[in-house]
Each structure stands twice: as structure tokens, then as C-alpha cells.
Coordinates of C-alpha atoms in Angstrom, one line a residue:
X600 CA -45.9 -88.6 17.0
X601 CA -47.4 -86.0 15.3
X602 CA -46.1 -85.2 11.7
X603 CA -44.2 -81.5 11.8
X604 CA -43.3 -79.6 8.7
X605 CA -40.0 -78.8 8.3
X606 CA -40.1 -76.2 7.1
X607 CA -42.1 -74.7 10.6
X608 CA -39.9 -71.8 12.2
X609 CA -39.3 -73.5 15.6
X610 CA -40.3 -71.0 19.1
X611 CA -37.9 -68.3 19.8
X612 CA -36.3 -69.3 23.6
X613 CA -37.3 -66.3 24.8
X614 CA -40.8 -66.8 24.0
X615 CA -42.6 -64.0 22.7
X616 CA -39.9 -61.6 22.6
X617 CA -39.2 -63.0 18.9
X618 CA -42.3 -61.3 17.5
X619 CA -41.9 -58.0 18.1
X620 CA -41.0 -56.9 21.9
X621 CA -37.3 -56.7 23.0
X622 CA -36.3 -58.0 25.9
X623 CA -37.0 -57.6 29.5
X624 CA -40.3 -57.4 29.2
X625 CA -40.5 -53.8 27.0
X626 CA -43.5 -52.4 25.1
X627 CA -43.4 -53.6 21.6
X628 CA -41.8 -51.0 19.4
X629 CA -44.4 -48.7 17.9
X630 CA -46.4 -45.5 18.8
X631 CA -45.8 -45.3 22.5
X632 CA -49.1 -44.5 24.9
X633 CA -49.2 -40.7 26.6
X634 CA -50.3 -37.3 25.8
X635 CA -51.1 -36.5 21.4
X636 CA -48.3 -34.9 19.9
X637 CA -48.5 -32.3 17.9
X638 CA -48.4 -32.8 14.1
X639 CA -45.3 -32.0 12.2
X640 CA -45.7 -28.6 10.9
X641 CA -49.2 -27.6 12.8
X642 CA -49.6 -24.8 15.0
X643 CA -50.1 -24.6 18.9
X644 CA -53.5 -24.8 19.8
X645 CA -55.1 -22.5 22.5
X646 CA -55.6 -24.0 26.1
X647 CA -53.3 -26.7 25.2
X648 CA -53.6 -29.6 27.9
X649 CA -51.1 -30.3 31.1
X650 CA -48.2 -32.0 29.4
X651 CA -49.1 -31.0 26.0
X652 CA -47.8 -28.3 23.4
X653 CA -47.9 -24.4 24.9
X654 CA -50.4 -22.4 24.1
X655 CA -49.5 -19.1 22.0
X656 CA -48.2 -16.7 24.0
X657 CA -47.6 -18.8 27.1
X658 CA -44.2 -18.6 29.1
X659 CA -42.4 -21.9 29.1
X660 CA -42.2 -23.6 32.3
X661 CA -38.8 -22.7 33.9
X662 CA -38.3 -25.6 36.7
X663 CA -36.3 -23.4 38.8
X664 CA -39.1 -20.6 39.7
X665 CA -37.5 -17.6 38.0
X666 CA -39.0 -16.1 34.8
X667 CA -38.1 -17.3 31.3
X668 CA -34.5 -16.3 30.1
X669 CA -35.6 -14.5 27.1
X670 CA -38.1 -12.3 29.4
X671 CA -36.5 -8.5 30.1
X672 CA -37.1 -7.5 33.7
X673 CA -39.7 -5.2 34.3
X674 CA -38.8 -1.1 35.0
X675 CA -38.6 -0.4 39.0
X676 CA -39.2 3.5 39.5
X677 CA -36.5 5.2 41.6
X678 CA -37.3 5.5 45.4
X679 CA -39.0 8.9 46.1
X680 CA -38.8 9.4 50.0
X681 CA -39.5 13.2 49.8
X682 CA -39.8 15.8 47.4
X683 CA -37.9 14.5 44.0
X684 CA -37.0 11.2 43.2
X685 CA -33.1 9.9 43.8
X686 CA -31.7 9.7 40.2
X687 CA -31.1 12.6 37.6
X688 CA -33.9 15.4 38.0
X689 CA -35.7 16.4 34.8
X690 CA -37.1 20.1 34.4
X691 CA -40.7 19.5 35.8
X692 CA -39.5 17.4 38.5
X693 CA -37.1 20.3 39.6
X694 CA -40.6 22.7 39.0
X695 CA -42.6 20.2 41.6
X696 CA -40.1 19.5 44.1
X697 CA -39.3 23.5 44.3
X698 CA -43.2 24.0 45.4
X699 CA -43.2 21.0 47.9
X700 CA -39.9 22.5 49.1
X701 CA -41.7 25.8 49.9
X702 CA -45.0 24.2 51.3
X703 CA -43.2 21.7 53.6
X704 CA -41.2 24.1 55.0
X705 CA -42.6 27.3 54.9
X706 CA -41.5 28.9 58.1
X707 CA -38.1 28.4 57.0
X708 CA -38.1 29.5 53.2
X709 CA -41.0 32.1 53.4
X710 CA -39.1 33.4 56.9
X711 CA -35.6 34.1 55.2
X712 CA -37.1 35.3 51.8
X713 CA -38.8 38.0 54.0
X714 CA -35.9 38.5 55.9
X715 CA -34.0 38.9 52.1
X716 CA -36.7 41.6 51.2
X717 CA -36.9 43.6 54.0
X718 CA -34.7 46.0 53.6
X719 CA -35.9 46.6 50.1
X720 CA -39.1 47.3 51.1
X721 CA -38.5 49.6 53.6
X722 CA -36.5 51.6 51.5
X723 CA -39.0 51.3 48.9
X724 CA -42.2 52.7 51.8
X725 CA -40.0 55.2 53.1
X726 CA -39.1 57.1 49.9
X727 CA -42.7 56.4 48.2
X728 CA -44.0 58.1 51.6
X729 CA -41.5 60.9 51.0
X730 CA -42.0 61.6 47.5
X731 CA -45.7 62.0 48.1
X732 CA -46.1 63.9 51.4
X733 CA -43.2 66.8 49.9
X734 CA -43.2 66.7 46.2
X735 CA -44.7 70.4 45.9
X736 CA -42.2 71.4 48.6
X737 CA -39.4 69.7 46.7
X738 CA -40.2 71.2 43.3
X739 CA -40.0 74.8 45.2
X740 CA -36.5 74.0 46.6
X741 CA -35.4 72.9 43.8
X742 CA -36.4 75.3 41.7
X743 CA -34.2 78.0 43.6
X744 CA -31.1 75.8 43.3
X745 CA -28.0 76.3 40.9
X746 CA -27.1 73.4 38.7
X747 CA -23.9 73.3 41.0
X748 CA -25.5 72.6 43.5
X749 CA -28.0 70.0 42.2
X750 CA -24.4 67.6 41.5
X751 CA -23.6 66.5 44.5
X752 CA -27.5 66.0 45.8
X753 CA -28.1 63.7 42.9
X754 CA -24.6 61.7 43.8
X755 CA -25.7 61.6 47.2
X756 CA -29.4 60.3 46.3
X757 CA -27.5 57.7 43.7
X758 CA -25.1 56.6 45.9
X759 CA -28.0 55.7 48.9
X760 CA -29.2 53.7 46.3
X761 CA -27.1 52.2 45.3
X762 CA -25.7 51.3 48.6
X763 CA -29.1 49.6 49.3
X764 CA -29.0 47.5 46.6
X765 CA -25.6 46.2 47.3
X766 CA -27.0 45.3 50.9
X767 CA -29.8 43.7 49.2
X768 CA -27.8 41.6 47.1
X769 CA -25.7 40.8 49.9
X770 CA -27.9 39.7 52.4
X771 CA -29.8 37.7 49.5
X772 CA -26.4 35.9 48.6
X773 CA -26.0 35.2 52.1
X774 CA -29.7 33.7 52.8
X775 CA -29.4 32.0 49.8
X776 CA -26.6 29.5 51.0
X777 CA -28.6 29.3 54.2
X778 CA -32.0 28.2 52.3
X779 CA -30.5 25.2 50.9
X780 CA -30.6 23.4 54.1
X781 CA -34.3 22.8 54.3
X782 CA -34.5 21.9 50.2
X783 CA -31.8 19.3 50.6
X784 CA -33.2 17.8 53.7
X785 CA -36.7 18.2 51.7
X786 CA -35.0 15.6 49.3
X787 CA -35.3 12.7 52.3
X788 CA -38.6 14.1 53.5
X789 CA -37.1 15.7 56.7
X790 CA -39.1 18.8 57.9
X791 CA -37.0 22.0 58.7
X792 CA -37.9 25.0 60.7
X793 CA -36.2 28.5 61.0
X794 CA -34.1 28.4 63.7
X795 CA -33.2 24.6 63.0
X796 CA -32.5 25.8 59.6
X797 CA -30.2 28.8 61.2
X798 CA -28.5 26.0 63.3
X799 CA -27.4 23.9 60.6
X800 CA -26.1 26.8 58.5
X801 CA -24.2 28.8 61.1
X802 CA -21.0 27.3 60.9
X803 CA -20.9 28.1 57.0
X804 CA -22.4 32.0 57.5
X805 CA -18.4 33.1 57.9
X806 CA -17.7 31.7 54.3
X807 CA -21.2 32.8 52.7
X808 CA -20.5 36.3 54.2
X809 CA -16.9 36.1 52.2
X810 CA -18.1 34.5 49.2
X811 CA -21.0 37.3 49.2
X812 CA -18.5 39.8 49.4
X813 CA -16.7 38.3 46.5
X814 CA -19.7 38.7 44.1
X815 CA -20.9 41.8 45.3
X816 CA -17.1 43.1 44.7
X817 CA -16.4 41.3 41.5
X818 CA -19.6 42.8 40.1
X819 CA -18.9 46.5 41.3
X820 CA -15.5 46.6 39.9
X821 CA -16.9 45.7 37.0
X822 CA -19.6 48.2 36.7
X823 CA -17.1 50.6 37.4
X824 CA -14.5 49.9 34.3
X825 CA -17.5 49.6 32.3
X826 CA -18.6 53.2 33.4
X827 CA -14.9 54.5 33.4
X828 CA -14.3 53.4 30.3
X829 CA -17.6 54.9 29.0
X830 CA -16.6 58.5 30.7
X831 CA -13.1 57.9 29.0
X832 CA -14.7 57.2 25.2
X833 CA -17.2 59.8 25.3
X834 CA -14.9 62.7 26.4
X835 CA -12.2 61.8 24.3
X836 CA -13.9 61.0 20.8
X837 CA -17.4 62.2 21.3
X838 CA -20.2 60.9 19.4
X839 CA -18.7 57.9 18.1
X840 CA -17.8 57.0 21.2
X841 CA -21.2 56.1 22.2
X842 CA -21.5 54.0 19.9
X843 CA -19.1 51.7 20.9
X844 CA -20.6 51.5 23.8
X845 CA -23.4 50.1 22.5
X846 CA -21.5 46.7 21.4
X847 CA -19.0 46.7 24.4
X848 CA -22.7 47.1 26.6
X849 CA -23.3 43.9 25.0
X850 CA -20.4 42.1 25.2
X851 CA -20.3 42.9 29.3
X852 CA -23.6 41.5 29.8
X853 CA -23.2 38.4 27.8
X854 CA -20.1 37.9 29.9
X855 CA -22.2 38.7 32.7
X856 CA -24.9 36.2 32.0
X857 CA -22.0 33.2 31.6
X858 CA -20.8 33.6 35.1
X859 CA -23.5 34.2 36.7
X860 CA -24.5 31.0 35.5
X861 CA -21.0 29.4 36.2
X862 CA -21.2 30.6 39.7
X863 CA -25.2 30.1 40.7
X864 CA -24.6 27.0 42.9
X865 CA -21.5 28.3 44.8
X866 CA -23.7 28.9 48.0
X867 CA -25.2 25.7 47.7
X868 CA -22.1 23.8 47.5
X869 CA -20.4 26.1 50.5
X870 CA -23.3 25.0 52.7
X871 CA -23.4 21.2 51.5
X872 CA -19.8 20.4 51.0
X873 CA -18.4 22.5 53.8
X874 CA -16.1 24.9 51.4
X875 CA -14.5 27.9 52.2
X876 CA -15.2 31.3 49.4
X877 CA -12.8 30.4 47.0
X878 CA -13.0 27.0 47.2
X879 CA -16.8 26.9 46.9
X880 CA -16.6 29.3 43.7
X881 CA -14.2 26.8 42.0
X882 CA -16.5 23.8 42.8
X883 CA -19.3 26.1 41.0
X884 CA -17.4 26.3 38.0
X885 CA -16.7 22.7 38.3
X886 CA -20.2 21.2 38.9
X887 CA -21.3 23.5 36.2
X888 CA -19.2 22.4 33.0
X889 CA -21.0 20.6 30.6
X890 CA -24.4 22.1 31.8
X891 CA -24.5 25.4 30.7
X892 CA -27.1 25.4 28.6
X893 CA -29.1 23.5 30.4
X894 CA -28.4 25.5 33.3
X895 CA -29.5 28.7 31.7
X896 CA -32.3 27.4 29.8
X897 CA -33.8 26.4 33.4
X898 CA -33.0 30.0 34.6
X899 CA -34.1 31.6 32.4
X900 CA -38.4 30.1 32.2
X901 CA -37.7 30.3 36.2
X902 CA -37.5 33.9 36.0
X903 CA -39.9 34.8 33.4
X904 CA -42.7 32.4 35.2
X905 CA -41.5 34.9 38.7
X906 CA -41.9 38.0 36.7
X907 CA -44.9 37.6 34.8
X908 CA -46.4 36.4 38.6
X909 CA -45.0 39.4 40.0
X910 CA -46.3 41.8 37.5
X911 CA -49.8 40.5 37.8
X912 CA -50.2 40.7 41.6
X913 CA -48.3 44.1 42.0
X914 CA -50.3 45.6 39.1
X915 CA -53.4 46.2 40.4
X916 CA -51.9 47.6 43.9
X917 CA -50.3 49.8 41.8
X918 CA -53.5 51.2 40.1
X919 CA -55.2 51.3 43.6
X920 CA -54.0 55.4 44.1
X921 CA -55.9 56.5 40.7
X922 CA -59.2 54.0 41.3
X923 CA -59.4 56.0 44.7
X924 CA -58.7 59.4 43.4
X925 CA -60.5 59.2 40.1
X926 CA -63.7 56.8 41.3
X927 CA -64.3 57.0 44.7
X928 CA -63.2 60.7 45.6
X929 CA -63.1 62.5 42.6
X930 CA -63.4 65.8 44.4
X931 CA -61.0 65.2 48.1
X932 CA -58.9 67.8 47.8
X933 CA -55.1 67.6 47.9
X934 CA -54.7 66.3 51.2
X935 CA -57.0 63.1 50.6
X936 CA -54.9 62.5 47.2
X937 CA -51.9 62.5 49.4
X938 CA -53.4 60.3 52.1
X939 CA -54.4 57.8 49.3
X940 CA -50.9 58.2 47.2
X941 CA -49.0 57.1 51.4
X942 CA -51.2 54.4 51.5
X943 CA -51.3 52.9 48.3
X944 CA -46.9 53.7 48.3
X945 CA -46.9 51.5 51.3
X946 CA -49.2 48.5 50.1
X947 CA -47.6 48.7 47.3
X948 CA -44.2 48.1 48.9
X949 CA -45.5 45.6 51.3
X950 CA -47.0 43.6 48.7
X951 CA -44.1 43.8 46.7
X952 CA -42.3 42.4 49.3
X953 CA -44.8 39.5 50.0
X954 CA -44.5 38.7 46.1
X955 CA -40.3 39.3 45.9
X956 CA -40.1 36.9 48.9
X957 CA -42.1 34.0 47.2
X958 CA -40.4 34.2 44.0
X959 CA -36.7 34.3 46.0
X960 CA -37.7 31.2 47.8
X961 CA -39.0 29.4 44.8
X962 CA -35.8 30.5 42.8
X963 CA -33.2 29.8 45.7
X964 CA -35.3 26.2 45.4
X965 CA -34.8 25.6 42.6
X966 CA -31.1 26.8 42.9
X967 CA -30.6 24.0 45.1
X968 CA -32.0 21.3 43.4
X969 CA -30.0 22.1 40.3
X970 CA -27.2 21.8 42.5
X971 CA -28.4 18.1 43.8
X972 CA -28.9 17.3 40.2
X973 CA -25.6 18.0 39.1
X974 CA -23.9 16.7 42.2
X975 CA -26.1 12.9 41.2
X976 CA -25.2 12.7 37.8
X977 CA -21.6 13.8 38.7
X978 CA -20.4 12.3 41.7
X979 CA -23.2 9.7 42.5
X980 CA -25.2 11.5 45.4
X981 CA -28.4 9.6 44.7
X982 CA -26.8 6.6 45.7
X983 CA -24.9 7.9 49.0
X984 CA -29.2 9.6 49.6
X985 CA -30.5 6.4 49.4
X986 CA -27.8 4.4 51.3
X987 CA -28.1 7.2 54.1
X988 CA -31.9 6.6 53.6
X989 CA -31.8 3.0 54.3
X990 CA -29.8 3.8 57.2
X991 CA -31.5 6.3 58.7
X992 CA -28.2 7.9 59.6
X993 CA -27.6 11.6 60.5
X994 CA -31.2 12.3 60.9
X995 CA -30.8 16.1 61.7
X996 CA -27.8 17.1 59.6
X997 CA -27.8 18.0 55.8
X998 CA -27.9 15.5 53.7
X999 CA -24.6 15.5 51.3
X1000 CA -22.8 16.4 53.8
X1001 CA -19.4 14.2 54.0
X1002 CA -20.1 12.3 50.4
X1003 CA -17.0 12.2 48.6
X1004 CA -16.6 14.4 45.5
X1005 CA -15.3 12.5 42.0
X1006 CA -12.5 13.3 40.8
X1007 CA -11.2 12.4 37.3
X1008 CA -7.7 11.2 36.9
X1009 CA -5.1 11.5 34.0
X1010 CA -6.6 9.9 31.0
X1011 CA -10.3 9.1 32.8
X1012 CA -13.7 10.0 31.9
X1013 CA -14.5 13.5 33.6
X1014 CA -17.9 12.0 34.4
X1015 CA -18.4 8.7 36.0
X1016 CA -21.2 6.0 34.7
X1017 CA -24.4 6.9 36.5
X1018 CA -25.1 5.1 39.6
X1019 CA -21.6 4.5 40.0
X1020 CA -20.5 6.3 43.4
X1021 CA -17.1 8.0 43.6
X1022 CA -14.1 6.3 42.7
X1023 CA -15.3 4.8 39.6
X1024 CA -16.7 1.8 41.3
X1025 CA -20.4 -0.2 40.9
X1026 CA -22.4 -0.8 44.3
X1027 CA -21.8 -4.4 43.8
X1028 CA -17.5 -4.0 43.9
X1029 CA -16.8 -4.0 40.1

């Protein structure tokens, strides 16, 4: 037998698994095979392999498909199925969709604008005409008349005037209610024509009639205790009287200026919501709180952008009577001047008109989108818009029609959250 040394380790009875490698036929502890780690403390490589370290800036790999938790979602724009988008309207937005208002529906805005103006214009032909065919034959009549007699012609003349205008107005406040139709259904990209747009507003003309005649009386009355009281301070203390007036004049017209903006959507929201007079001139005054400013600011660069348009297409009609006389027949005699002062009175009045009746339409427009605007960020009408636009319900009625107004309880917010529909509730039931 061979000689052993005693002090030799005998075999482990697992074999091999003594020197290193655990049972079960493991890899021997130490650096296991695979993909190179990255050193303690180094930095992510670019283009780092499949299984390896990210690359800078790269996304980590979310097994479940979505995108990384940390990543915000991206912005979604607002649907836009017509002429503004469905959400809170800023000012150039309420500019834009105005003028798309007017071009997509032009038989219906232009048509009722011109309808507004008529009158107006008329008027405006028939006395230029008159004025200029018997001015030398007036200033001889009038010259053999007693101031007693010139009283009651100059009331008469006043009050014809005056009883113009007041149709004016009223047949504008009127139209104005009815011109909403084709803006709102504008909003949803729905065409409208005249009589379509006539149809749709006929059941509401019996409360725009009402609520015109509120205006128109409310303002009269008005004008008539200012002027009263005017009579009654200058003939009782004389000169200093008249200078009161000049303060009180400016406390009326402020007071003026406040509800006319408190009041400017009460014809959109009798047509819309169905309201009687009264009812539609509290819902005004309701829809406009909190917006005043904002209201009037809009107003007011709406009617300085119609005037200064006005003024510079009217202008040079106006000039047209002394170009003619002056340039091109210096020397016609009195009976060509008058020729050319008829016709250029009754260009003049028919391009006024043309003029009056685009800037009505563009400012009834944008009348009624202010009104959409307030009704979306106060009762949540961009959401009920775009549900009615997914459901393709109600194609030829006005859209708002039937969509509940929000009402703010005891102790609750006056204004809900946006995008929360009436009631206080989220489109998902919270």
C-alpha cells in the first residue's frame, strides 16, 4: 500500500463542490458571466447596448406599454368643429369667429343687418333729397315766419326724429336676438340661411318685441328726467344751474354705459335659453357679473375698429358732391349742383347703410359669442357643445338650447370648476 501523509486533507464527499462551487451543481461564486456593468460612480454612455445601462436622456423601459410615470402627458388642443374652439374664448378668437360667422352665413347676417338699417337710410335719402332740391325755397318761407311760429315746426321736425330713431333702435334690438341663431349654430359648423334663421327665432320674436320695448322705454324715461330736470335747474337758478348739469350729464352716462353693458346679452340669452323679457334681462345681469370689465373693454375696441371703418368708406362719398361741383363742372349752374348734391345725398345714404349693416352684423357677432363665452365658463356649455357634437343630436335647432343653467347654492362657489357641467359634477361622476 502506498505510504499517505497524514496530514493530507482527505476528498470532500461531494467531490468538487469542496473547492469552491456550492451544491447542486452552481457556478462557483465570483464575477458571474452576462452584459459589463457599469462602474461604481461612472456615467451612462451613449448608445448603451440591449440589456445594458440607459443612455442619457432615454425613457426607461415600462413593461406594461404606457409611458414612464414621471413623463407629463402631452397638451390635446380643444375640439374646433366650427368657427371657435369649445372652451373659454379669448379676445382674438371672439375677433376670428365673428368674421367666419358673417362669411358662412352671409345671407342671414348681411340680410337682417340690412333689414336693421333700412329704415335709417331711407330717412336719411329722403330728407338729404329734400334739403337740397328746396333749401332756397325754405330759407324764403322761413324768413317770413314769426318766432311763434317756428316752435312747434322745430318740435314737429324733432319729434320725426326722434321717432325714427326709436324705431331704429327697436327693430335693431329685435334682429339682434334673431342674429344669434346662425352665430351659435356657426359654433358646430352648421350653415344657416335667412328664412331658416327666421324659423328658428320666431317663437322668441313675442319676447324680443317686449324686451325691446323695455329698453327702448327704460331709456326714454330716462332721457326725459334728465331733460326735465335740466328745464327745472336752469329756470329756477339760472346760470349755475348749468353747471350742474355738466357733472349730473356725466353721472347719467356713466350709469348708462354700466347697464348697457349689464344688459348686452339679454337678446342672446332670450333666443338661446327660451326666456321671457324679464326673465331674460335678469339672466343678463347674471351671466354678466364678474365680467364687466372684460365685457366693456371688448366693447369698447369693437366699436372703435366699426367706426374708424365706417368713417373711412363713408368719407370719400361724402366728398363726392364738391369733387363734382368744384372739378368736373365748375361752371353747371344751379340746377347741375342740385342734381349732383340728390345724387351724392343718396349714395351717401346707401353706402352708409351697406357700411351700418356690416358693422351691426359683426357687432351682434360678437354679441353672441360673448354670450357663449360666459355661458362655458359659467355653466359648462362647451361640454354639453361637444357632447351634442359627438351625438349629432338636434341637427337643425340652436345649439344651447335645453342645457341646464348652474345655479349656486347656500354657501357654494358662484362659479363652478371649468369643464364641470351643471350641478357641480366632473364628466367622469365625481
Amino acid at each position: 500500500m502506498p505510504h499517505q501523509d497524514p496530514n493530507m486533507q482527505q476528498p470532500h464527499p461531494a467531490g468538487e463542490a469542496g473547492k469552491g462551487q456550492p451544491p447542486g451543481n452552481q457556478p462557483p461564486w465570483g464575477p458571474q458571466p452576462g452584459p459589463a456593468q457599469q462602474p461604481w460612480g461612472g456615467q451612462p454612455v451613449w448608445g448603451a447596448p440591449p440589456g445594458g445601462p440607459p443612455a442619457w436622456g432615454a425613457p426607461p423601459h415600462n413593461p406594461y406599454g404606457g409611458p414612464p410615470p414621471y413623463q407629463q402627458p402631452r397638451y390635446v388642443a380643444p375640439p374646433k368643429p366650427g368657427i371657435v374652439p369649445l372652451r373659454p374664448l379669448m379676445f382674438g378668437e371672439i375677433l376670428d369667429g365673428s368674421f367666419q360667422a358673417i362669411r358662412r352665413n352671409a345671407k342671414a347676417m348681411l340680410g337682417a343687418a340690412l333689414l336693421a338699417q333700412t329704415l335709417a337710410a331711407v330717412v336719411t335719402a329722403v330728407l338729404s333729397s329734400f334739403s337740397a332740391t328746396s333749401a332756397a325755397s325754405l330759407e324764403a318761407w322761413a324768413a317770413g315766419l314769426t318766432e311763434q311760429d317756428l316752435v312747434p315746426l322745430v318740435v314737429t321736425f324733432a319729434s320725426g326724429i326722434l321717432l325714427v330713431s326709436v324705431l331704429t333702435v327697436f327693430l335693431s334690438a329685435v334682429l339682434q336676438g334673431a342674429m344669434v341663431v346662425p352665430v351659435a349654430r356657426s359654433v358646430l359648423n352648421r350653415p344657416t340661411g335667412f328664412r331658416q334663421m327666421w324659423t328658428l327665432a320666431r317663437s322668441r320674436a313675442g319676447a324680443l318685441i317686449r324686451l325691446a320695448a323695455l329698453l327702448v322705454g327704460g331709456g326714454l324715461l330716462v332721457a326725459l328726467l334728465f331733460v326735465a330736470l335740466a328745464v327745472l335747474l336752469v329756470s329756477t337758478v339760472g346760470g349755475v344751474g348749468a353747471l350742474i348739469l355738466v357733472p349730473l350729464g356725466l353721472v347719467c352716462f356713466v350709469l348708462y354705459v354700466w347697464v348697457y353693458i349689464k344688459l348686452m346679452v339679454a337678446p342672446a340669452a332670450v333666443v338661446v335659453e327660451e326666456l321671457g323679457a324679464m326673465a331674460g334681462i335678469r339672466r343678463s345681469w347674471e351671466l354678466t357679473r364678474s365680467n364687466w370689465w372684460r365685457l366693456l373693454g371688448i366693447t369698447l375696441v369693437v366699436g372703435i375698429m366699426v367706426g374708424v371703418i365706417a368713417q373711412v368708406v363713408t368719407i370719400p362719398v361724402t366728398l363726392l358732391t364738391g369733387f363734382y361741383t368744384g372739378v368736373v363742372s365748375p361752371h353747371g349752374g344751379s340746377d347741375q349742383a342740385m342734381t349732383a348734391a340728390v345724387v351724392a345725398g343718396v349714395a351717401t345714404a346707401v353706402v352708409t347703410a351697406v357700411v351700418a349693416a356690416a358693422g351691426f352684423a359683426f357687432q351682434t357677432s360678437v354679441m353672441a359669442l360673448l354670450y357663449l363665452d360666459l355661458r362655458m365658463r359659467r355653466d359648462g356649455l362647451d361640454i354639453a357643445l361637444l357632447r351634442l357634437l359627438e351625438s349629432g343630436a338636434d341637427p337643425d335647432g340652436v345649439p344651447g338650447r335645453g342645457v341646464p343653467v348652474y345655479r349656486a347654492g347656500p354657501g357654494q362657489n358662484p362659479l363652478p370648476p371649468y369643464g364641470a357641467p351643471p350641478g357641480g359634477t366632473w364628466p367622469d361622476g365625481r
